[in-house]
CSV table of C-alpha atoms in Angstrom, one decimal:
chain,number,residue,atom,x,y,z
A,1,MET,CA,27.1,57.2,42.0
A,2,PRO,CA,26.8,58.4,38.2
A,3,PRO,CA,23.1,58.7,36.7
A,4,ILE,CA,21.8,56.2,34.8
A,5,ASN,CA,20.3,58.3,32.0
A,6,PRO,CA,23.2,59.5,28.9
A,7,LEU,CA,25.2,62.1,30.8
A,8,PRO,CA,25.0,66.7,30.6
A,9,ASP,CA,28.4,67.0,29.0
A,10,SER,CA,30.2,68.3,31.7
A,11,SER,CA,30.3,65.0,33.5
A,12,LYS,CA,31.6,63.4,30.2
A,13,ARG,CA,34.4,65.1,30.5
A,14,SER,CA,34.6,63.7,34.0
A,15,GLU,CA,34.0,60.1,32.7
A,16,GLU,CA,36.5,60.3,29.1
A,17,LYS,CA,39.2,61.1,32.1
A,18,ARG,CA,38.3,58.1,34.2
A,19,ILE,CA,37.4,55.5,30.9
A,20,GLU,CA,41.2,56.4,29.6
A,21,ALA,CA,42.9,56.4,33.5
A,22,LEU,CA,40.6,52.1,33.2
A,23,ARG,CA,42.6,52.3,30.5
A,24,VAL,CA,45.9,53.1,30.8
A,25,ASN,CA,45.2,50.2,33.6
A,26,ASP,CA,44.7,52.9,36.7
A,27,ALA,CA,45.2,50.6,39.2
A,28,ASP,CA,43.2,53.4,41.3
A,29,ALA,CA,40.9,53.9,38.9
A,30,TRP,CA,40.3,50.0,38.5
A,31,ARG,CA,40.2,49.1,42.1
A,32,ASP,CA,37.1,52.1,42.4
A,33,PHE,CA,35.5,51.5,39.9
A,34,TYR,CA,35.6,47.2,41.0
A,35,LEU,CA,33.9,48.0,44.3
A,36,GLU,CA,31.6,50.5,42.9
A,37,VAL,CA,30.0,47.9,40.0
A,38,SER,CA,30.6,45.3,43.0
A,39,ARG,CA,27.9,47.9,44.6
A,40,ILE,CA,25.1,48.0,41.7
A,41,PHE,CA,25.4,43.9,40.8
A,42,ILE,CA,26.0,41.2,43.7
A,43,PRO,CA,22.9,43.2,45.5
A,44,TYR,CA,21.5,42.8,42.9
A,45,ALA,CA,22.2,39.0,42.3
A,46,LEU,CA,21.5,37.8,45.2
A,47,GLN,CA,18.5,39.9,45.3
A,48,ARG,CA,17.0,38.1,42.1
A,49,SER,CA,18.4,34.6,42.6
A,50,SER,CA,19.5,32.2,44.1
A,51,ILE,CA,23.0,32.2,43.2
A,52,SER,CA,25.3,31.9,45.6
A,53,GLU,CA,27.8,35.3,47.0
A,54,ASP,CA,30.6,32.8,45.8
A,55,ASP,CA,29.1,32.3,42.7
A,56,ALA,CA,27.8,36.4,41.8
A,57,TYR,CA,31.7,37.0,42.8
A,58,ASP,CA,32.6,34.6,40.9
A,59,VAL,CA,29.9,35.9,37.6
A,60,PHE,CA,30.8,39.6,39.2
A,61,GLN,CA,34.7,38.5,38.0
A,62,GLU,CA,34.6,37.0,34.8
A,63,ALA,CA,32.1,39.8,33.6
A,64,MET,CA,34.9,43.2,34.8
A,65,ILE,CA,37.8,40.9,32.8
A,66,GLU,CA,35.6,40.5,29.9
A,67,CYS,CA,35.1,44.5,30.5
A,68,SER,CA,38.5,44.7,31.3
A,69,LEU,CA,40.2,44.3,27.7
A,70,LYS,CA,36.9,45.0,25.6
A,71,ILE,CA,38.1,47.9,28.3
A,72,LYS,CA,41.8,48.4,26.5
A,73,ASP,CA,41.9,47.3,23.0
A,74,GLY,CA,39.1,50.3,22.3
A,75,ARG,CA,35.5,47.4,20.7
A,76,PHE,CA,33.9,49.7,24.0
A,77,GLN,CA,33.8,53.7,22.7
A,78,PHE,CA,31.3,55.6,25.5
A,79,GLN,CA,28.1,56.4,23.9
A,80,GLY,CA,27.2,59.0,26.1
A,81,LYS,CA,27.1,56.1,29.6
A,82,PRO,CA,28.5,55.6,32.1
A,83,VAL,CA,30.8,52.8,31.9
A,84,THR,CA,30.1,51.3,35.2
A,85,ALA,CA,26.7,51.1,33.1
A,86,TYR,CA,28.1,49.4,30.8
A,87,ALA,CA,29.8,46.7,33.4
A,88,PHE,CA,27.0,46.0,35.4
A,89,THR,CA,25.1,44.7,31.5
A,90,ILE,CA,27.8,42.5,31.2
A,91,CYS,CA,27.5,40.5,34.1
A,92,ARG,CA,24.1,41.0,33.9
A,93,TYR,CA,24.1,38.2,30.7
A,94,ARG,CA,26.5,36.3,32.5
A,95,TRP,CA,24.6,36.7,35.5
A,96,ILE,CA,21.4,35.5,34.0
A,97,ASN,CA,23.7,32.9,31.9
A,98,PHE,CA,24.7,31.6,34.8
A,99,VAL,CA,21.4,30.7,36.3
A,100,LYS,CA,20.1,29.1,33.3
A,101,ARG,CA,22.9,26.6,33.4
A,102,GLN,CA,21.9,26.6,36.9
A,103,LYS,CA,18.2,25.4,35.5
A,104,PRO,CA,17.1,25.4,32.9
A,105,THR,CA,13.0,24.6,33.1
A,106,ASP,CA,12.0,27.3,35.8
A,107,SER,CA,10.7,29.1,33.0
A,108,TYR,CA,9.3,32.3,35.8
A,109,GLN,CA,12.6,32.8,36.6
A,110,GLU,CA,13.3,33.2,33.3
A,111,TRP,CA,10.9,35.2,32.7
A,112,SER,CA,11.0,37.4,35.0
A,113,LEU,CA,15.2,37.6,34.5
A,114,GLU,CA,14.5,38.7,30.9
A,115,GLU,CA,12.5,41.0,32.1
A,116,ASP,CA,14.2,42.5,34.5
A,117,ASN,CA,16.3,44.5,33.3
A,118,PRO,CA,17.2,48.0,34.0
A,119,PHE,CA,18.9,49.1,30.7
A,120,LEU,CA,17.8,47.4,27.9
A,121,ASP,CA,15.8,50.0,26.0
A,122,ASP,CA,14.4,50.7,22.4
A,123,GLU,CA,17.3,53.4,21.6
A,124,THR,CA,19.7,50.6,23.5
A,125,GLU,CA,18.2,47.9,21.6
A,126,SER,CA,19.1,49.9,17.9
A,127,THR,CA,22.2,51.2,18.3
A,128,PRO,CA,25.6,49.2,17.2
A,129,SER,CA,26.6,49.0,21.3
A,130,SER,CA,23.9,47.4,22.0
A,131,ILE,CA,23.3,45.0,24.8
A,132,GLN,CA,23.7,42.0,22.3
A,133,ASP,CA,26.7,44.0,21.1
A,134,TRP,CA,28.2,44.6,24.1
A,135,ALA,CA,28.0,41.4,26.1
A,136,ASP,CA,28.5,39.1,23.5
A,137,PRO,CA,31.5,35.9,24.6
A,138,ALA,CA,31.5,35.9,21.2
A,139,HIS,CA,33.7,38.6,21.2
A,140,LEU,CA,36.3,37.5,22.8
A,141,TRP,CA,35.6,33.5,22.0
A,142,GLY,CA,32.9,32.0,23.4
A,143,ASP,CA,31.2,31.7,26.8
A,144,GLU,CA,31.3,28.0,28.2
A,145,THR,CA,35.0,27.0,25.6
A,146,VAL,CA,36.8,29.3,27.9
A,147,GLU,CA,36.7,27.6,31.0
A,148,ALA,CA,39.3,25.1,29.8
A,149,ASP,CA,41.0,26.8,27.2
A,150,LEU,CA,42.2,29.0,30.6
A,151,GLN,CA,42.8,25.9,32.4
A,152,ALA,CA,45.0,24.0,29.3
A,153,LEU,CA,46.9,27.2,29.1
A,154,GLN,CA,47.7,27.9,32.3
A,155,ARG,CA,48.8,23.7,33.5
A,156,ALA,CA,50.6,24.7,29.7
A,157,LYS,CA,52.1,28.8,31.1
A,158,ASP,CA,52.9,27.1,34.5
A,159,GLU,CA,55.3,24.8,32.8
A,160,LEU,CA,56.7,26.9,31.1
A,161,SER,CA,60.7,28.0,32.6
A,162,ASP,CA,61.0,31.4,33.8
A,163,THR,CA,63.0,32.9,31.1
A,164,CYS,CA,59.7,31.6,28.1
A,165,ARG,CA,57.0,32.8,30.9
A,166,THR,CA,58.4,36.7,31.3
A,167,LEU,CA,59.6,37.0,27.1
A,168,ILE,CA,55.6,35.9,26.0
A,169,GLU,CA,54.3,37.1,28.7
A,170,CYS,CA,57.1,40.7,27.7
A,171,PHE,CA,55.0,40.5,24.1
A,172,TYR,CA,52.0,38.6,24.0
A,173,VAL,CA,49.8,40.3,27.1
A,174,GLU,CA,52.3,43.7,27.1
A,175,GLU,CA,53.4,43.7,23.3
A,176,LYS,CA,56.3,45.1,23.6
A,177,SER,CA,58.2,44.7,20.6
A,178,LEU,CA,61.3,42.1,20.2
A,179,ALA,CA,64.3,44.4,20.7
A,180,GLU,CA,61.7,45.7,24.2
A,181,CYS,CA,62.2,41.9,25.8
A,182,GLY,CA,65.4,41.3,25.0
A,183,ILE,CA,66.3,44.3,26.7
A,184,ARG,CA,64.3,42.7,30.0
A,185,LEU,CA,66.3,39.7,29.8
A,186,GLY,CA,69.1,40.9,28.8
A,187,ILE,CA,69.7,40.1,25.5
A,188,GLN,CA,69.9,41.0,21.7
A,189,GLU,CA,66.7,41.6,19.7
A,190,GLY,CA,68.5,38.6,16.5
A,191,SER,CA,68.7,36.4,20.5
A,192,ALA,CA,65.0,37.8,21.8
A,193,LYS,CA,63.8,36.3,18.0
A,194,VAL,CA,64.6,33.1,18.6
A,195,LYS,CA,63.7,32.4,21.8
A,196,ARG,CA,61.1,33.6,21.4
A,197,PHE,CA,59.8,31.7,19.3
A,198,ARG,CA,61.0,28.2,21.0
A,199,CYS,CA,59.1,29.4,23.6
A,200,THR,CA,56.5,29.8,21.6
A,201,GLN,CA,56.7,26.6,20.3
A,202,ARG,CA,56.5,25.4,23.7
A,203,PHE,CA,53.9,26.7,25.5
A,204,ARG,CA,52.0,25.9,21.8
A,205,GLU,CA,53.1,22.2,22.2
A,206,LEU,CA,51.8,22.7,25.5
A,207,TYR,CA,48.5,23.8,25.3
A,208,LEU,CA,47.8,21.9,22.2
A,209,THR,CA,48.8,18.4,24.3
A,210,TYR,CA,46.4,19.3,27.3
A,211,ARG,CA,43.9,21.0,25.2
A,212,LYS,CA,43.1,17.5,23.8
A,213,LYS,CA,43.6,14.9,26.5
A,214,GLU,CA,40.4,17.7,28.7
B,1,MET,CA,54.5,21.5,11.5
B,2,SER,CA,55.6,22.3,7.7
B,3,LEU,CA,56.3,26.3,8.4
B,4,SER,CA,58.7,28.1,8.8
B,5,GLU,CA,60.6,29.8,11.6
B,6,GLU,CA,59.8,33.0,9.4
B,7,SER,CA,55.9,31.9,8.9
B,8,ILE,CA,55.6,31.7,12.8
B,9,SER,CA,56.5,34.9,13.8
B,10,GLN,CA,55.0,37.1,11.5
B,11,VAL,CA,52.2,34.8,12.4
B,12,GLY,CA,53.2,36.6,16.1
B,13,ALA,CA,53.8,39.5,14.7
B,14,TYR,CA,50.5,40.7,13.3
B,15,VAL,CA,48.8,39.2,15.9
B,16,ASN,CA,50.1,41.4,18.1
B,17,ASN,CA,49.4,44.6,15.4
B,18,GLN,CA,53.2,45.1,14.9
B,19,MET,CA,53.1,44.6,11.4
B,20,ASN,CA,52.6,48.0,8.6
B,21,THR,CA,49.6,48.4,6.1
B,22,ASP,CA,51.8,46.5,2.9
B,23,GLU,CA,53.2,43.9,5.7
B,24,ARG,CA,49.8,43.4,6.8
B,25,LEU,CA,48.1,43.4,3.0
B,26,ASP,CA,50.7,40.5,2.4
B,27,PHE,CA,50.2,38.7,5.3
B,28,GLU,CA,47.0,38.5,4.5
B,29,ARG,CA,47.2,37.8,0.9
B,30,LEU,CA,49.4,33.7,1.9
B,31,LEU,CA,46.9,33.7,4.9
B,32,ASP,CA,44.3,34.0,2.2
B,33,GLN,CA,45.9,30.4,0.2
B,34,ASN,CA,47.2,28.4,3.1
B,35,PRO,CA,45.8,26.7,5.6
B,36,GLU,CA,48.5,26.2,7.3
B,37,LEU,CA,49.4,29.8,8.5
B,38,GLN,CA,45.4,30.3,8.8
B,39,GLN,CA,45.5,27.3,11.5
B,40,GLU,CA,48.6,28.4,13.0
B,41,LEU,CA,46.8,31.8,13.5
B,42,GLN,CA,44.1,30.7,15.5
B,43,ILE,CA,46.6,28.9,17.6
B,44,GLN,CA,48.3,32.3,18.9
B,45,ARG,CA,45.6,34.2,18.9
B,46,GLU,CA,44.5,31.3,21.6
B,47,LEU,CA,46.8,31.4,23.9
B,48,LYS,CA,47.4,34.8,23.9
B,49,GLN,CA,43.1,35.7,24.3
B,50,GLY,CA,44.0,33.3,27.1
B,51,LEU,CA,47.4,35.0,28.7
B,52,LEU,CA,45.3,38.2,28.7
B,53,TRP,CA,42.7,36.5,29.8
B,54,LEU,CA,44.8,35.3,33.1
B,55,LYS,CA,46.6,37.9,33.6
B,56,GLU,CA,42.8,40.2,34.2
B,57,LYS,CA,41.7,37.0,36.1
B,58,GLU,CA,45.2,37.6,38.6
B,59,ARG,CA,44.7,41.4,39.2
B,60,PHE,CA,40.7,41.1,39.5
B,61,GLN,CA,41.2,38.3,42.6
B,62,GLN,CA,44.1,40.5,44.1
B,63,ILE,CA,42.0,43.9,44.1
B,64,HIS,CA,39.1,41.4,45.3
B,65,GLN,CA,42.2,40.7,48.1
B,66,GLU,CA,42.6,43.4,49.1
B,67,LEU,CA,38.9,45.2,48.9
B,68,ARG,CA,38.1,41.7,51.2
B,69,ALA,CA,40.3,42.8,53.7
B,70,GLN,CA,39.7,46.7,54.1
B,71,GLY,CA,35.9,45.1,54.3
B,72,VAL,CA,33.9,47.4,51.7
B,73,LEU,CA,32.2,44.7,49.0
B,74,PRO,CA,28.8,43.8,49.1
B,75,GLN,CA,27.7,40.7,51.5
B,76,THR,CA,25.1,38.5,52.0
B,77,PRO,CA,23.8,39.1,55.0
B,78,GLN,CA,25.1,37.0,58.7
B,79,SER,CA,23.5,33.8,59.4
B,80,GLU,CA,22.5,33.3,62.2
B,81,ALA,CA,24.7,32.0,65.5
B,82,LYS,CA,24.1,28.8,65.9
B,83,GLN,CA,22.2,28.2,69.4
B,84,VAL,CA,25.0,25.8,71.3
B,85,ALA,CA,22.7,23.2,74.0
B,86,PHE,CA,23.9,24.3,76.9
B,87,THR,CA,25.0,21.7,78.7
B,88,PRO,CA,24.5,21.8,83.0
B,89,ARG,CA,27.7,21.6,83.9
B,90,PRO,CA,28.5,19.1,87.0
B,91,GLU,CA,26.8,19.1,91.2
B,92,ALA,CA,30.6,18.1,92.4
B,93,GLY,CA,32.7,20.9,93.8
B,94,LEU,CA,29.7,24.5,92.6
B,95,LYS,CA,29.5,25.0,96.8
B,96,ARG,CA,32.8,26.4,96.4
B,97,TRP,CA,31.9,29.0,93.4
B,98,TYR,CA,28.3,30.2,94.7
B,99,GLY,CA,30.3,33.4,96.0
B,100,TRP,CA,31.9,34.8,93.9
B,101,ALA,CA,28.8,33.2,91.1
B,102,ALA,CA,27.1,36.2,93.5
B,103,ALA,CA,29.3,38.8,93.1
B,104,ALA,CA,29.7,38.1,88.9
B,105,SER,CA,25.2,38.2,89.3
B,106,LEU,CA,24.9,41.4,91.5
B,107,VAL,CA,27.9,43.0,88.5
B,108,LEU,CA,25.5,41.3,86.0
B,109,LEU,CA,22.2,43.4,87.5
B,110,VAL,CA,24.4,46.7,87.7
B,111,GLY,CA,25.5,47.0,84.6
B,112,LEU,CA,22.7,45.6,82.9
B,113,GLY,CA,20.5,48.1,84.5
B,114,TRP,CA,23.2,50.9,83.7
B,115,LEU,CA,22.8,49.5,80.7
B,116,TRP,CA,19.0,49.6,79.5
B,117,LEU,CA,18.8,53.4,81.5
B,118,ARG,CA,21.6,55.1,79.0
B,119,PRO,CA,19.5,56.6,76.7
B,120,VAL,CA,20.5,53.6,73.1
B,121,ASP,CA,20.0,53.4,69.6
B,122,THR,CA,17.3,52.7,69.7
B,123,GLY,CA,15.5,53.9,65.6
B,124,ALA,CA,19.2,53.0,64.0
B,125,GLN,CA,19.2,48.8,65.8
B,126,LEU,CA,16.2,48.9,64.7
B,127,ALA,CA,16.9,49.5,61.0
B,128,ASP,CA,20.5,47.1,61.2
B,129,GLN,CA,18.0,44.5,61.6
B,130,TYR,CA,16.2,45.3,58.7
B,131,ILE,CA,18.7,46.8,56.2
B,132,HIS,CA,20.0,44.2,55.2
B,133,ALA,CA,17.1,41.6,55.0
B,134,THR,CA,16.0,39.4,51.4
B,135,LYS,CA,14.3,42.4,49.8
B,136,SER,CA,11.2,42.7,48.4
B,137,ALA,CA,10.6,41.4,45.0
B,138,PRO,CA,8.3,42.7,42.3
B,139,SER,CA,5.4,39.9,42.0
B,140,PRO,CA,4.2,38.4,38.6
B,141,ILE,CA,2.3,39.9,36.7
B,142,ASP,CA,-1.2,41.7,39.3
B,143,GLU,CA,-4.1,42.3,38.1
B,144,GLY,CA,-6.1,43.1,42.1
B,145,GLU,CA,-7.4,46.4,42.8
B,146,ASP,CA,-4.4,46.0,45.7
B,147,ARG,CA,-1.6,46.1,43.2
B,148,LEU,CA,0.6,49.3,43.7
B,149,GLY,CA,0.3,51.5,40.7
B,150,THR,CA,-0.2,51.7,37.4
B,151,PRO,CA,1.7,50.4,34.5
B,152,LEU,CA,4.6,53.2,33.7
B,153,PRO,CA,7.0,53.2,30.7
B,154,THR,CA,9.3,49.8,31.2
B,155,THR,CA,12.1,52.5,31.3
B,156,GLN,CA,11.4,54.4,34.0
B,157,LEU,CA,10.8,51.1,35.6
B,158,GLN,CA,13.9,49.9,34.8
B,159,GLN,CA,15.4,53.5,36.1
B,160,ASP,CA,14.2,52.7,39.1
B,161,SER,CA,15.2,50.1,40.1
B,162,LEU,CA,18.7,50.2,39.3
B,163,GLN,CA,18.5,53.5,41.5
B,164,LEU,CA,16.9,51.8,44.2
B,165,GLN,CA,19.5,48.9,44.1
B,166,GLN,CA,22.2,51.5,44.5
B,167,ALA,CA,20.9,53.7,47.0
B,168,VAL,CA,20.4,50.6,49.6
B,169,ALA,CA,23.8,48.9,48.1
B,170,LEU,CA,25.0,52.3,50.1
B,171,LEU,CA,22.5,52.4,53.5
B,172,GLN,CA,23.7,48.9,53.8
B,173,SER,CA,27.3,50.5,53.8
B,174,GLY,CA,26.6,52.5,56.4
B,175,GLN,CA,26.7,56.2,53.7
B,176,VAL,CA,23.3,57.5,55.4
B,177,GLU,CA,23.3,60.5,54.8
B,178,THR,CA,24.2,59.9,50.8
B,179,ALA,CA,21.6,57.0,50.5
B,180,LEU,CA,20.2,59.6,52.2
B,181,SER,CA,19.6,62.2,49.2
B,182,GLN,CA,19.3,59.0,46.6
B,183,LEU,CA,15.7,56.9,48.4
B,184,LYS,CA,13.9,61.5,48.3
B,185,PRO,CA,13.7,61.3,44.8
B,186,LEU,CA,12.1,58.3,44.5
B,187,THR,CA,9.5,58.1,46.8
B,188,GLN,CA,7.9,61.7,45.4
B,189,HIS,CA,5.5,59.8,43.3
B,190,ILE,CA,4.3,56.1,44.5
B,191,THR,CA,3.2,54.5,40.9
B,192,ASN,CA,5.4,51.0,41.1
B,193,HIS,CA,6.7,48.1,43.0
B,194,TRP,CA,11.1,49.9,43.9
B,195,ASN,CA,9.7,53.6,44.2
B,196,ALA,CA,7.0,52.3,47.3
B,197,SER,CA,9.9,49.8,48.5
B,198,ALA,CA,12.3,53.5,48.5
B,199,GLN,CA,9.5,54.6,50.8
B,200,TRP,CA,10.6,51.4,52.7
B,201,TYR,CA,14.4,52.2,53.3
B,202,LEU,CA,14.2,55.9,53.5
B,203,ALA,CA,12.3,54.7,56.4
B,204,LEU,CA,15.4,52.5,57.3
B,205,ALA,CA,17.9,55.4,56.3
B,206,TYR,CA,15.5,58.4,58.8
B,207,LEU,CA,16.4,55.7,62.1
B,208,LYS,CA,19.3,55.4,60.9
B,209,ASN,CA,19.8,58.7,60.9
B,210,GLN,CA,18.8,59.2,63.8
B,211,GLN,CA,15.4,61.0,62.4
B,212,SER,CA,13.1,58.9,64.6
B,213,GLN,CA,10.2,61.3,63.9
B,214,GLN,CA,10.0,60.8,59.8
B,215,ALA,CA,11.0,57.5,60.0
B,216,ARG,CA,8.1,57.2,62.8
B,217,ILE,CA,5.0,59.1,59.6
B,218,LEU,CA,6.5,56.7,57.5
B,219,ILE,CA,6.5,53.1,58.9
B,220,ASP,CA,2.4,54.0,60.0
B,221,SER,CA,1.7,55.1,56.9
B,222,ILE,CA,3.5,51.7,55.2
B,223,ALA,CA,1.2,49.9,57.4
B,224,GLU,CA,-1.9,51.0,56.4
B,225,THR,CA,-1.3,50.7,52.8
B,226,THR,CA,-2.6,47.3,51.2
B,227,GLY,CA,-1.3,46.3,49.1
B,228,HIS,CA,3.3,47.7,50.5
B,229,PRO,CA,5.5,45.5,49.6
B,230,TYR,CA,6.9,46.2,52.7
B,231,GLN,CA,3.1,46.1,54.6
B,232,ARG,CA,4.1,43.2,57.1
B,233,GLU,CA,7.5,44.3,58.0
B,234,ALA,CA,6.3,48.4,58.5
B,235,HIS,CA,3.8,46.6,61.0
B,236,GLN,CA,6.6,44.2,62.9
B,237,LEU,CA,8.4,47.4,63.3
B,238,ALA,CA,5.7,49.7,64.4
B,239,GLU,CA,6.0,46.7,67.1
B,240,GLN,CA,8.9,46.4,67.5
B,241,PHE,CA,9.3,50.9,68.9
B,242,ALA,CA,5.7,50.8,70.3
B,243,HIS,CA,7.9,47.6,72.5
B,244,GLN,CA,10.6,48.9,73.0
B,245,THR,CA,9.5,53.1,73.9
B,246,ALA,CA,7.9,51.8,76.9
B,247,ARG,CA,10.2,50.4,78.2
């Protein structure tokens, strides 16, 4: 297990390599990382709250998604501490919010959750990569709102044709150029551009329709 | 909607960071003046972020299923098996089974005798009962005389807590040697709830590792320490151990 204090130089290099492997979506790196963080967070959450194992894993997976997006788009910058500490902090933040939603009036629970934070120290609070900065869901689009939008998105995506789904994922998720997306579909760049416009419009309309109804 | 196809395509390129510097600056000037374009940008950003989220969710669900199938994910302890009510068999037709029952009883008796007398890994079995039990949490502010240790800088407390969590997870997953190497440094100075708890888990790790003597010394020490978070469990374990040894 990596130490939780700032790493010595030799460990920093291996940690940087690890983060790079995560950033480029190395499957083994992500599997090991998932397992390692789950072994820290799940027992931690189960001991300190009445959360069920299923809920703990739901919170954990959402935190891992957030962590993954921030590693890949550069919002996470390595500052000498292990990336597992970063992931754990996000897990913990989300877990606290979950517990507070379940038991908003339990003041002792709130006290013990806020106090027992193994990563909270003076240095962490004052730097730009503070816990609040790391784990602020507003860095994506908010916490509760995400659930409703994701459902609308999933419904909209399910109703798209296979071609549209492929094109939209190629463009928006993989960030490929229209030429590359066109090659994948066996069409010219110009046709891919027109198709992408139509598919995006269709996707957009479906999404807005489902989002309005909720 | 009055935005042209070209404008909407530009929004897509902007969201994907596929514009060069000049293109981006020109587009941002247009954005400042066009609320409809700003709205389209917001929607496409939501679409993109949502798609990314769904993709990652799918990936982690797959990883989770693979790891669960391998049995390596941390879990809560299994609940005790349900007690099934014994319903006596009907009397009719029992007599013809008496011969078989007698033979089966003899085999069972011999088997049990062998199990009783053969050397068993008593320590590891006892340790397993406690390793997966719910861990003791620190009390709220406690000014009593028996409170273990003196107030420490918060960082040390937090480090000890996390290191203990890591060690317990290793122990629960069967990595006893690694757990031992993590627990020993934690128990060098008993000054807070976490390194007191580490003593207990070190005792369990010794048991699992068939180091009974070291385990017994620790267990006895914990059982005699008033205010230790696992004093009661240590008493219980010491009694069980004594009972097992006396057989």
